[in-house]
PDB file of C-alpha atoms in Angstrom:
ATOM      1  CA  MET A   1      -6.432   2.212 -15.840  1.00  0.00           C
ATOM      2  CA  ASN A   2      -3.428   0.380 -13.937  1.00  0.00           C
ATOM      3  CA  ASP A   3      -0.761  -1.089 -15.379  1.00  0.00           C
ATOM      4  CA  VAL A   4      -0.282  -4.971 -15.060  1.00  0.00           C
ATOM      5  CA  SER A   5       2.591  -5.371 -16.666  1.00  0.00           C
ATOM      6  CA  ARG A   6       3.857  -4.721 -13.173  1.00  0.00           C
ATOM      7  CA  LEU A   7       1.425  -8.073 -11.639  1.00  0.00           C
ATOM      8  CA  PRO A   8       3.692 -11.000 -10.618  1.00  0.00           C
ATOM      9  CA  GLY A   9       2.006 -13.405 -13.457  1.00  0.00           C
ATOM     10  CA  THR A  10      -0.597 -16.055 -12.477  1.00  0.00           C
ATOM     11  CA  ALA A  11       1.806 -18.677 -10.245  1.00  0.00           C
ATOM     12  CA  HIS A  12       0.005 -19.636  -6.979  1.00  0.00           C
ATOM     13  CA  HIS A  13       2.717 -19.146  -4.917  1.00  0.00           C
ATOM     14  CA  HIS A  14       2.890 -15.413  -6.275  1.00  0.00           C
ATOM     15  CA  TRP A  15      -0.721 -14.734  -4.410  1.00  0.00           C
ATOM     16  CA  GLN A  16      -1.056 -17.574  -1.756  1.00  0.00           C
ATOM     17  CA  TRP A  17      -0.233 -14.281   1.621  1.00  0.00           C
ATOM     18  CA  GLN A  18      -3.706 -12.881   0.650  1.00  0.00           C
ATOM     19  CA  LEU A  19      -5.054 -16.713   1.058  1.00  0.00           C
ATOM     20  CA  ARG A  20      -4.430 -15.097   5.382  1.00  0.00           C
ATOM     21  CA  ALA A  21      -5.169 -11.496   5.125  1.00  0.00           C
ATOM     22  CA  ALA A  22      -6.687 -10.318   7.657  1.00  0.00           C
ATOM     23  CA  CYS A  23      -9.535  -8.436   5.523  1.00  0.00           C
ATOM     24  CA  ARG A  24      -9.679 -11.530   3.196  1.00  0.00           C
ATOM     25  CA  ASN A  25     -12.977 -11.311   4.226  1.00  0.00           C
ATOM     26  CA  LEU A  26     -14.347  -7.943   4.887  1.00  0.00           C
ATOM     27  CA  GLY A  27     -14.626  -6.525   1.101  1.00  0.00           C
ATOM     28  CA  PRO A  28     -13.199  -4.391  -0.629  1.00  0.00           C
ATOM     29  CA  GLY A  29     -15.370  -0.860   0.657  1.00  0.00           C
ATOM     30  CA  ARG A  30     -13.231  -1.068   4.043  1.00  0.00           C
ATOM     31  CA  PHE A  31      -9.779  -0.596   2.076  1.00  0.00           C
ATOM     32  CA  TYR A  32     -11.095   1.931  -1.143  1.00  0.00           C
ATOM     33  CA  HIS A  33     -11.893   5.437  -0.444  1.00  0.00           C
ATOM     34  CA  PRO A  34     -15.606   6.178  -2.712  1.00  0.00           C
ATOM     35  CA  ALA A  35     -15.668   8.430  -5.257  1.00  0.00           C
ATOM     36  CA  GLY A  36     -16.033  12.186  -3.789  1.00  0.00           C
ATOM     37  CA  GLU A  37     -15.500  11.053  -0.117  1.00  0.00           C
ATOM     38  CA  ARG A  38     -13.286  13.600   1.478  1.00  0.00           C
ATOM     39  CA  GLY A  39     -12.448  14.648   5.172  1.00  0.00           C
ATOM     40  CA  GLU A  40     -13.439  13.426   7.936  1.00  0.00           C
ATOM     41  CA  GLU A  41     -15.473   9.982   6.271  1.00  0.00           C
ATOM     42  CA  ARG A  42     -12.116   9.237   4.766  1.00  0.00           C
ATOM     43  CA  GLU A  43     -10.104   9.909   7.413  1.00  0.00           C
ATOM     44  CA  ASP A  44     -12.428   7.675   9.820  1.00  0.00           C
ATOM     45  CA  ARG A  45     -12.508   5.039   6.666  1.00  0.00           C
ATOM     46  CA  ASP A  46      -8.672   4.934   6.401  1.00  0.00           C
ATOM     47  CA  GLU A  47      -7.852   5.161  10.012  1.00  0.00           C
ATOM     48  CA  ALA A  48     -10.520   1.827  10.107  1.00  0.00           C
ATOM     49  CA  ALA A  49      -8.618   0.129   7.589  1.00  0.00           C
ATOM     50  CA  LYS A  50      -5.607   0.253   9.059  1.00  0.00           C
ATOM     51  CA  ARG A  51      -6.369  -0.692  11.872  1.00  0.00           C
ATOM     52  CA  VAL A  52      -6.741  -4.557  10.334  1.00  0.00           C
ATOM     53  CA  CYS A  53      -3.889  -4.444   8.444  1.00  0.00           C
ATOM     54  CA  ALA A  54      -1.758  -3.203  11.697  1.00  0.00           C
ATOM     55  CA  VAL A  55      -2.945  -7.484  13.372  1.00  0.00           C
ATOM     56  CA  CYS A  56      -2.727  -8.152   9.658  1.00  0.00           C
ATOM     57  CA  PRO A  57       0.218 -10.964   9.369  1.00  0.00           C
ATOM     58  CA  VAL A  58       1.000 -10.363   5.781  1.00  0.00           C
ATOM     59  CA  ARG A  59       0.771  -6.295   6.306  1.00  0.00           C
ATOM     60  CA  GLU A  60       4.803  -6.654   4.707  1.00  0.00           C
ATOM     61  CA  ALA A  61       3.713  -8.413   1.616  1.00  0.00           C
ATOM     62  CA  CYS A  62       1.000  -6.577   1.335  1.00  0.00           C
ATOM     63  CA  LEU A  63       2.682  -4.228   1.320  1.00  0.00           C
ATOM     64  CA  GLU A  64       5.746  -4.838  -0.413  1.00  0.00           C
ATOM     65  CA  HIS A  65       2.769  -6.230  -3.605  1.00  0.00           C
ATOM     66  CA  ALA A  66       1.134  -2.380  -3.610  1.00  0.00           C
ATOM     67  CA  LEU A  67       5.010  -0.798  -3.827  1.00  0.00           C
ATOM     68  CA  ARG A  68       5.934  -3.135  -6.172  1.00  0.00           C
ATOM     69  CA  THR A  69       2.705  -2.845  -8.637  1.00  0.00           C
ATOM     70  CA  ARG A  70       2.202   0.670  -8.170  1.00  0.00           C
ATOM     71  CA  GLU A  71      -0.972   0.399  -6.710  1.00  0.00           C
ATOM     72  CA  PRO A  72      -3.258   3.837  -7.341  1.00  0.00           C
ATOM     73  CA  PHE A  73      -5.925   2.660  -5.352  1.00  0.00           C
ATOM     74  CA  GLY A  74      -7.324   2.122  -1.825  1.00  0.00           C
ATOM     75  CA  VAL A  75      -4.902   1.486   1.557  1.00  0.00           C
ATOM     76  CA  TRP A  76      -2.811  -2.369   1.050  1.00  0.00           C
ATOM     77  CA  GLY A  77      -0.194  -2.832   4.281  1.00  0.00           C
ATOM     78  CA  GLY A  78      -1.617   0.054   6.492  1.00  0.00           C
ATOM     79  CA  LEU A  79      -0.642   3.021   3.805  1.00  0.00           C
ATOM     80  CA  THR A  80      -3.645   4.239   1.518  1.00  0.00           C
ATOM     81  CA  GLU A  81      -2.243   5.697  -1.377  1.00  0.00           C
ATOM     82  CA  GLU A  82      -1.192   9.468  -0.816  1.00  0.00           C
ATOM     83  CA  GLU A  83       1.242   7.781   2.022  1.00  0.00           C
ATOM     84  CA  ARG A  84       2.605   5.026  -0.604  1.00  0.00           C
ATOM     85  CA  ARG A  85       3.486   7.613  -3.584  1.00  0.00           C
ATOM     86  CA  ALA A  86       5.344   9.626  -0.142  1.00  0.00           C
ATOM     87  CA  LEU A  87       7.277   6.580   0.510  1.00  0.00           C
ATOM     88  CA  PRO A  88      10.546   6.699  -2.896  1.00  0.00           C
ATOM     89  CA  GLN A  89      10.280  11.252  -2.244  1.00  0.00           C
ATOM     90  CA  GLN A  90      10.992  10.360   1.215  1.00  0.00           C
ATOM     91  CA  ALA A  91      13.476   7.668   0.561  1.00  0.00           C
ATOM     92  CA  GLY A  92      15.505   9.663  -2.194  1.00  0.00           C
ATOM     93  CA  ARG A  93      15.402  13.101  -0.018  1.00  0.00           C
ATOM     94  CA  ARG A  94      17.252  10.650   2.219  1.00  0.00           C
ATOM     95  CA  ASN A  95      20.203   9.576   0.509  1.00  0.00           C
ATOM     96  CA  ALA A  96      20.458  12.819  -1.213  1.00  0.00           C
ATOM     97  CA  ARG A  97      21.030  14.089   2.448  1.00  0.00           C
ATOM     98  CA  ALA A  98      23.315  11.455   2.998  1.00  0.00           C
ATOM     99  CA  ARG A  99      25.988  11.502  -0.311  1.00  0.00           C
ATOM    100  CA  ALA A 100      25.127  15.529   0.657  1.00  0.00           C
ATOM    101  CA  GLY A 101      26.426  14.707   3.793  1.00  0.00           C
ATOM    102  CA  ALA A 102      29.205  12.703   2.772  1.00  0.00           C
ATOM    103  CA  GLY A 103      30.877  14.540   0.307  1.00  0.00           C
ATOM    104  CA  HIS A 104      31.435  16.951   4.100  1.00  0.00           C
ATOM    105  CA  ARG A 105      33.998  14.273   5.957  1.00  0.00           C
TER     106      ARG A 105
END
């Protein structure tokens, strides 16, 4: 179940970006994997979704929304759920390395 406490609210301007999304009329099947999908089929579906995202005029807003709300499923802003989950970990490791390196100067 999603944690809706992070959703931006019902104000229209919070969702306006979705009206310009390249995926708007494509349906969810390309962006959310069915239960049990694995391997090459899942990779192919993810790549097809990412191709749509690559030309989307609101890709950044979409990704920002997914990160802010911790969207647990699907391709948002060109990243899969696994790729989005890895972002904070990667940033944390980079920051830790930078702090460690700063102490040796």
